[in-house]
Amino acid sequence: SSFAETYRRVVRFEKLSNLSFRLHTDKPAPSLLSDLEILKILDLDGFPPGAKPASIPGAGPYALVSANASLVELARVKASCLPEPPMAKIKIKTVRDDLSRFLKLKTGEIDVVMNELNYRKVEAIEADSTLPIQLSTSDGIGYTYIGVNTRAGPLQDLRVRRAIALSFDVPALIKYKSRGMATVARNILEDQNFYANRAVARVERNLPEARRLLGEAGFADGKNARPRLSLTLLTSTASFNIENAQVLVAQAAEAGIELKLKALEWGIFYSDVKAGNTELYLMRWVGVTEPRIYFEAFHSKEIGKGNRTFFKNARLDALTERGETTLDIPARKKIYDEVQELVAQELPYIGLWYGKNVIASRKNIKDLISVPSNSWKPLLKARKE
């Protein structure tokens, strides 16, 4: 199962009524409640070929009517345990080109774009009140970072990792490239999260210190304008990722660090990252609210799975194992405060920013409000006049 690891603590399912149940776990599982939200029906073993999609069981307020690569149709159902949504039907279209999404929204061919317009289009909408388009924004929790392969040559040295982090001017990138539609990251968990350690300092650019650390690590000034250090930065082929990576490459060069940019299609990119076939990679965690993420991302037992930086630290292993079973909330908060301090010191991730969420919709769409998690749940309250 795709969710075997997430629900490994569950040993028994007890039905209490048609709308309630009890889960029994082998050990205390403080993250289980938030984990339940990610459970989705993907493929059903034994689901008969040719069966109508509407017969797929679910508990939401919409049933699947039809689905293909370009269109998913949903219809409201009254048997749901959730309140009945205003919209009787929802059609979800796949429009891969950003300009096409904007034009279809402008002409009314589509009603809503959920966080899929680039910041230039958002800026254009904000500047033109005559457009029949409105925006709803929220501070997002999607965490963009550079993952560091901590077993790769010079990156085993903390001084090199810190020098790279000090070479980046993230506020400038946000201001000029993202048009202010992001905030500088501190931890994986955004500041509004209860478990976020807001005492952790954000890394600020310091080129002299970056050069000093490189020299101390054995990477002196390059002769004939050659870089002190050359590394590969991997990214996906998404245009926005490439543009951001190009800015980071230029910034790192000012510290004498050459980042050779390599863009790959997502499948190949992700395979290379998991296999450790790169030194640095640009990536993003989406919708993270549970501090257990630190176990998945950095525990040594997770290498080859969620731990894609090959980071090993005995203290972090011990802390995240305690966090896995600690039910006392203040005690759990204290554990993850220390975890975040340790990650900030060791830099298996170089945190960059949290992107803001933007829902663009036609002005006749009401009560559609963006939320930090970038969830589609706001559609359950939206209505069309």
Coordinates of C-alpha atoms in Angstrom, one line a residue:
S1 CA 0.0 0.0 0.0
S2 CA 1.1 3.6 -0.7
F3 CA 0.2 4.4 2.9
A4 CA 1.7 1.4 4.7
E5 CA 4.5 3.5 6.3
T6 CA 2.1 6.3 7.4
Y7 CA -0.3 3.9 9.1
R8 CA 2.1 1.3 10.3
R9 CA 1.1 1.9 13.9
V10 CA -2.5 0.9 13.3
V11 CA -3.2 -2.7 14.3
R12 CA -6.9 -2.8 14.5
F13 CA -9.9 -1.0 13.0
E14 CA -13.1 -1.0 15.1
K15 CA -16.4 0.1 13.6
L16 CA -18.6 2.0 16.2
S17 CA -21.4 3.1 13.8
N18 CA -21.9 3.9 10.1
L19 CA -20.2 7.3 10.7
S20 CA -17.7 6.6 13.5
F21 CA -14.8 4.2 14.2
R22 CA -11.9 3.7 16.5
L23 CA -8.3 3.0 15.5
H24 CA -6.1 0.9 17.8
T25 CA -2.3 1.4 17.6
D26 CA 0.6 -0.6 18.8
K27 CA 2.3 2.5 20.4
P28 CA 1.2 6.1 21.1
A29 CA 0.9 7.8 17.7
P30 CA 0.5 11.6 18.2
S31 CA 0.7 12.2 14.4
L32 CA -2.1 9.8 13.5
L33 CA -4.9 12.4 13.6
S34 CA -3.2 14.6 11.0
D35 CA -2.1 11.6 9.0
L36 CA -5.7 10.5 8.5
E37 CA -6.3 13.5 6.3
I38 CA -3.9 12.3 3.6
L39 CA -5.7 9.0 3.1
K40 CA -7.1 8.8 -0.4
I41 CA -8.6 6.2 -2.7
L42 CA -6.1 5.5 -5.5
D43 CA -6.6 2.0 -6.9
L44 CA -8.9 -0.6 -5.4
D45 CA -7.7 -4.2 -5.6
G46 CA -10.4 -6.2 -7.3
F47 CA -12.4 -3.2 -8.5
P48 CA -14.2 -4.7 -11.5
P49 CA -13.0 -3.5 -15.0
G50 CA -15.6 -1.2 -16.6
A51 CA -17.4 -0.4 -13.4
K52 CA -18.8 3.1 -13.2
P53 CA -16.7 5.6 -11.3
A54 CA -19.7 6.7 -9.3
S55 CA -19.7 3.3 -7.6
I56 CA -16.3 4.0 -6.0
P57 CA -17.0 4.3 -2.2
G58 CA -16.2 7.6 -0.4
A59 CA -17.4 9.9 2.3
G60 CA -17.1 13.3 0.7
P61 CA -19.8 15.6 -0.5
Y62 CA -19.1 14.8 -4.2
A63 CA -19.1 11.6 -6.2
L64 CA -16.9 10.9 -9.2
V65 CA -19.0 11.0 -12.4
S66 CA -16.3 10.6 -15.0
A67 CA -12.5 11.1 -15.3
N68 CA -9.9 11.2 -18.1
A69 CA -6.6 12.9 -18.6
S70 CA -8.1 16.3 -19.3
L71 CA -11.3 16.4 -17.3
V72 CA -12.7 15.2 -14.0
E73 CA -16.5 15.6 -13.3
L74 CA -17.9 15.6 -9.8
A75 CA -21.6 15.6 -8.7
R76 CA -22.9 16.5 -5.3
V77 CA -24.3 13.7 -3.1
K78 CA -26.7 14.0 -0.2
A79 CA -25.5 11.0 1.7
S80 CA -22.2 12.6 2.7
C81 CA -21.4 13.0 6.4
L82 CA -20.2 16.6 5.5
P83 CA -22.5 19.6 4.9
E84 CA -24.0 19.9 1.5
P85 CA -21.9 22.2 -0.7
P86 CA -23.6 25.0 -2.7
M87 CA -22.3 23.8 -6.1
A88 CA -24.2 20.8 -7.6
K89 CA -21.5 20.0 -10.0
I90 CA -17.8 20.7 -10.4
K91 CA -15.7 20.1 -13.5
I92 CA -11.9 20.0 -13.1
K93 CA -10.0 20.7 -16.3
T94 CA -6.3 20.1 -16.9
V95 CA -4.8 23.1 -18.7
R96 CA -1.0 22.7 -18.8
D97 CA 0.0 26.1 -20.2
D98 CA 0.1 29.1 -17.8
L99 CA -1.0 31.6 -20.5
S100 CA -3.8 29.4 -21.6
R101 CA -5.1 29.2 -18.0
F102 CA -5.1 33.0 -17.7
L103 CA -6.9 33.5 -21.1
K104 CA -9.5 30.9 -20.4
L105 CA -10.2 32.5 -17.0
K106 CA -10.3 35.9 -18.6
T107 CA -12.9 34.8 -21.2
G108 CA -15.0 32.8 -18.8
E109 CA -14.2 29.4 -20.3
I110 CA -13.1 28.4 -16.8
D111 CA -14.2 30.0 -13.5
V112 CA -11.4 29.2 -11.1
V113 CA -7.6 28.7 -11.1
M114 CA -6.3 27.1 -7.9
N115 CA -2.8 28.4 -7.2
E116 CA -1.7 27.7 -10.8
L117 CA -1.0 31.2 -12.2
N118 CA 2.5 32.5 -12.2
Y119 CA 3.3 35.7 -10.2
R120 CA 3.5 37.8 -13.4
K121 CA -0.1 37.0 -14.2
V122 CA -1.1 37.7 -10.6
E123 CA 0.6 41.0 -10.8
A124 CA -1.2 41.8 -14.1
I125 CA -4.6 41.0 -12.5
E126 CA -3.8 43.2 -9.5
A127 CA -2.9 46.1 -11.8
D128 CA -6.0 46.0 -14.0
S129 CA -9.3 46.4 -12.1
T130 CA -11.3 46.1 -15.4
L131 CA -10.5 42.4 -15.6
P132 CA -13.4 40.2 -14.6
I133 CA -11.1 38.3 -12.2
Q134 CA -10.6 38.5 -8.5
L135 CA -7.9 37.1 -6.2
S136 CA -7.8 35.5 -2.8
T137 CA -4.4 35.1 -1.3
S138 CA -3.0 33.5 1.9
D139 CA 0.5 33.0 3.4
G140 CA 1.4 29.5 2.2
I141 CA 3.2 26.7 4.1
G142 CA 4.8 25.1 1.0
Y143 CA 8.5 25.0 1.8
T144 CA 11.0 25.5 -1.0
Y145 CA 14.6 24.4 -0.2
I146 CA 17.9 23.2 -1.6
G147 CA 18.5 19.6 -0.5
V148 CA 22.2 18.9 0.2
N149 CA 23.7 15.4 -0.5
T150 CA 25.6 15.3 2.7
R151 CA 27.7 12.3 1.6
A152 CA 28.9 13.9 -1.6
G153 CA 32.5 15.0 -1.4
P154 CA 32.9 18.6 -0.2
L155 CA 29.3 18.7 1.0
Q156 CA 30.3 16.4 3.9
D157 CA 31.9 19.5 5.3
L158 CA 29.5 21.7 7.3
R159 CA 31.6 24.8 6.4
V160 CA 30.9 24.3 2.8
R161 CA 27.2 23.8 3.4
R162 CA 27.1 27.0 5.4
A163 CA 29.1 28.9 2.8
I164 CA 26.5 28.0 0.1
A165 CA 23.7 29.1 2.4
L166 CA 25.4 32.4 3.1
S167 CA 25.9 33.1 -0.6
F168 CA 22.1 33.3 -1.3
D169 CA 20.1 36.5 -1.2
V170 CA 16.6 35.1 -0.7
P171 CA 14.8 38.4 0.1
A172 CA 16.1 39.8 -3.2
L173 CA 14.9 36.8 -5.2
I174 CA 11.5 37.0 -3.6
K175 CA 11.3 40.8 -4.3
Y176 CA 12.4 40.7 -7.9
K177 CA 11.6 37.2 -9.2
S178 CA 8.5 36.2 -7.1
R179 CA 7.1 39.8 -7.0
G180 CA 6.9 39.6 -3.2
M181 CA 4.6 36.5 -3.4
A182 CA 6.7 34.5 -0.8
T183 CA 8.2 34.8 2.6
V184 CA 11.7 33.8 3.7
A185 CA 11.8 30.4 5.2
R186 CA 13.1 29.6 8.7
N187 CA 12.2 25.9 9.2
I188 CA 10.2 23.3 7.2
L189 CA 7.3 24.3 9.5
E190 CA 6.0 27.8 8.7
D191 CA 5.9 30.2 11.7
Q192 CA 2.2 30.0 12.2
N193 CA 2.5 26.3 13.0
F194 CA 2.4 25.6 16.8
Y195 CA 5.5 23.4 16.5
A196 CA 7.6 25.9 14.6
N197 CA 10.7 27.0 16.5
R198 CA 10.6 30.8 15.8
A199 CA 13.8 31.2 17.8
V200 CA 15.8 29.7 14.9
A201 CA 17.5 32.4 13.0
R202 CA 17.0 32.8 9.3
V203 CA 20.2 32.6 7.3
E204 CA 21.2 36.1 6.0
R205 CA 23.5 36.6 3.1
N206 CA 27.2 37.2 4.1
L207 CA 29.6 36.9 1.2
P208 CA 32.8 37.6 3.2
E209 CA 31.9 34.9 5.7
A210 CA 31.0 32.5 2.9
R211 CA 34.5 33.1 1.3
R212 CA 36.2 32.7 4.7
L213 CA 34.5 29.4 5.4
L214 CA 35.4 28.1 1.9
G215 CA 39.0 29.1 2.4
E216 CA 39.0 27.4 5.8
A217 CA 37.6 24.2 4.2
G218 CA 40.4 24.2 1.7
F219 CA 38.8 26.0 -1.2
A220 CA 41.0 29.1 -1.8
D221 CA 40.5 31.8 -4.3
G222 CA 40.5 30.3 -7.8
K223 CA 43.2 31.4 -10.2
N224 CA 42.4 33.2 -13.5
A225 CA 38.8 33.9 -12.3
R226 CA 38.1 30.2 -11.8
P227 CA 35.6 29.3 -9.1
R228 CA 36.7 28.1 -5.7
L229 CA 34.2 25.2 -5.8
S230 CA 32.1 23.6 -8.5
L231 CA 28.9 21.7 -7.8
T232 CA 25.8 20.5 -9.7
L233 CA 22.4 21.9 -8.9
L234 CA 19.5 19.7 -10.1
T235 CA 16.0 21.0 -10.8
S236 CA 12.9 19.9 -12.6
T237 CA 12.0 21.4 -16.0
A238 CA 9.2 23.6 -14.6
S239 CA 10.0 27.1 -15.9
F240 CA 9.5 28.8 -12.6
N241 CA 11.9 26.4 -10.9
I242 CA 14.5 26.9 -13.6
E243 CA 14.2 30.7 -13.4
N244 CA 14.7 30.6 -9.6
A245 CA 17.6 28.3 -9.9
Q246 CA 19.3 30.6 -12.4
V247 CA 19.1 33.4 -9.8
L248 CA 20.6 31.2 -7.1
V249 CA 23.4 30.2 -9.5
A250 CA 24.3 33.8 -10.1
Q251 CA 24.2 34.7 -6.4
A252 CA 26.4 31.7 -5.5
A253 CA 29.0 32.8 -8.1
E254 CA 29.6 36.0 -6.2
A255 CA 31.0 33.8 -3.3
G256 CA 33.2 31.9 -5.8
I257 CA 30.9 28.9 -5.9
E258 CA 30.0 27.5 -9.4
L259 CA 26.6 25.8 -9.5
K260 CA 26.2 23.9 -12.7
L261 CA 22.4 23.9 -13.4
K262 CA 20.9 20.7 -14.7
A263 CA 17.1 20.5 -15.4
L264 CA 15.4 17.1 -15.8
E265 CA 11.9 15.9 -16.4
W266 CA 10.2 15.2 -13.0
G267 CA 10.4 11.4 -13.1
I268 CA 14.1 11.4 -13.9
F269 CA 14.8 14.3 -11.5
Y270 CA 13.1 12.5 -8.6
S271 CA 14.8 9.2 -9.3
D272 CA 18.2 10.9 -9.3
V273 CA 17.5 12.8 -6.1
K274 CA 16.4 9.6 -4.3
A275 CA 19.5 7.7 -5.6
G276 CA 21.9 10.5 -4.6
N277 CA 22.9 11.2 -8.2
T278 CA 23.4 14.9 -7.6
E279 CA 25.0 17.2 -5.1
L280 CA 22.3 19.8 -4.7
Y281 CA 18.7 19.9 -5.7
L282 CA 15.9 22.4 -5.7
M283 CA 12.7 21.0 -4.3
R284 CA 9.5 21.7 -2.3
W285 CA 7.5 20.2 0.6
V286 CA 3.8 20.9 0.2
G287 CA 1.2 21.3 2.9
V288 CA 3.4 20.1 5.8
T289 CA 1.7 20.7 9.2
E290 CA 2.9 17.8 11.3
P291 CA 6.4 17.8 12.9
R292 CA 6.9 14.2 12.2
I293 CA 8.2 15.4 8.9
Y294 CA 11.6 15.7 10.6
F295 CA 11.7 12.0 11.2
E296 CA 10.8 11.2 7.6
A297 CA 13.2 13.8 6.1
F298 CA 16.3 13.3 8.3
H299 CA 16.2 10.0 10.4
S300 CA 19.0 7.7 9.2
K301 CA 16.5 4.8 8.9
E302 CA 14.7 6.9 6.2
I303 CA 17.6 7.1 3.9
G304 CA 16.4 5.9 0.5
K305 CA 12.9 7.0 1.3
G306 CA 12.1 10.4 2.8
N307 CA 15.7 11.2 3.8
R308 CA 17.0 12.2 0.4
T309 CA 20.0 14.1 1.8
F310 CA 21.6 11.0 3.3
F311 CA 22.0 12.9 6.5
K312 CA 23.0 10.9 9.6
N313 CA 23.0 12.3 13.1
A314 CA 22.6 10.2 16.3
R315 CA 21.1 13.0 18.3
L316 CA 18.5 13.8 15.7
D317 CA 17.6 10.1 15.4
A318 CA 17.0 9.9 19.1
L319 CA 15.0 13.1 19.3
T320 CA 12.7 12.3 16.4
E321 CA 12.1 8.8 17.8
R322 CA 11.0 10.3 21.0
G323 CA 8.8 12.8 19.1
E324 CA 7.1 9.8 17.4
T325 CA 5.5 8.5 20.6
T326 CA 5.4 11.6 23.0
L327 CA 1.7 12.5 23.6
D328 CA 2.4 15.3 26.0
I329 CA 2.1 18.5 23.9
P330 CA 4.5 20.8 25.7
A331 CA 7.1 18.0 25.9
R332 CA 6.7 17.2 22.2
K333 CA 7.0 20.9 21.4
K334 CA 10.3 21.0 23.3
I335 CA 11.6 17.9 21.4
Y336 CA 10.9 19.4 18.0
D337 CA 12.3 22.8 19.0
E338 CA 15.7 21.1 19.5
V339 CA 15.3 19.1 16.3
Q340 CA 14.8 22.3 14.3
E341 CA 17.8 24.0 16.0
L342 CA 19.9 20.9 15.1
V343 CA 18.8 21.0 11.4
A344 CA 19.4 24.7 11.2
Q345 CA 23.0 24.1 12.5
E346 CA 23.8 21.1 10.3
L347 CA 22.1 22.3 7.1
P348 CA 21.0 19.1 5.3
Y349 CA 18.4 21.5 3.9
I350 CA 19.1 25.1 2.9
G351 CA 15.7 26.7 3.4
L352 CA 14.6 29.3 0.9
W353 CA 11.0 30.5 1.0
Y354 CA 7.3 29.7 1.6
G355 CA 5.3 30.6 -1.5
K356 CA 2.0 32.5 -1.0
N357 CA -1.2 30.9 -2.2
V358 CA -3.4 32.6 -4.8
I359 CA -6.8 31.5 -6.0
A360 CA -7.9 33.4 -9.1
S361 CA -11.6 33.3 -10.0
R362 CA -14.3 35.1 -12.0
K363 CA -16.0 37.8 -10.0
N364 CA -19.3 35.9 -10.0
I365 CA -17.7 33.3 -7.8
K366 CA -18.4 34.0 -4.1
D367 CA -17.1 32.7 -0.8
L368 CA -14.0 31.1 -2.3
I369 CA -11.2 31.9 0.2
S370 CA -7.6 30.7 0.0
V371 CA -6.2 28.8 3.0
P372 CA -2.5 28.3 4.0
S373 CA -2.5 24.6 3.2
N374 CA -3.4 25.3 -0.4
S375 CA -6.2 22.8 0.0
W376 CA -9.1 22.6 -2.4
K377 CA -11.5 22.4 0.5
P378 CA -12.6 26.1 0.0
L379 CA -14.4 24.8 -3.1
L380 CA -16.9 23.1 -0.7
K381 CA -18.2 26.6 0.3
A382 CA -17.9 28.3 -3.0
R383 CA -21.0 29.4 -5.0
K384 CA -21.6 30.8 -8.4
E385 CA -24.0 33.7 -9.1

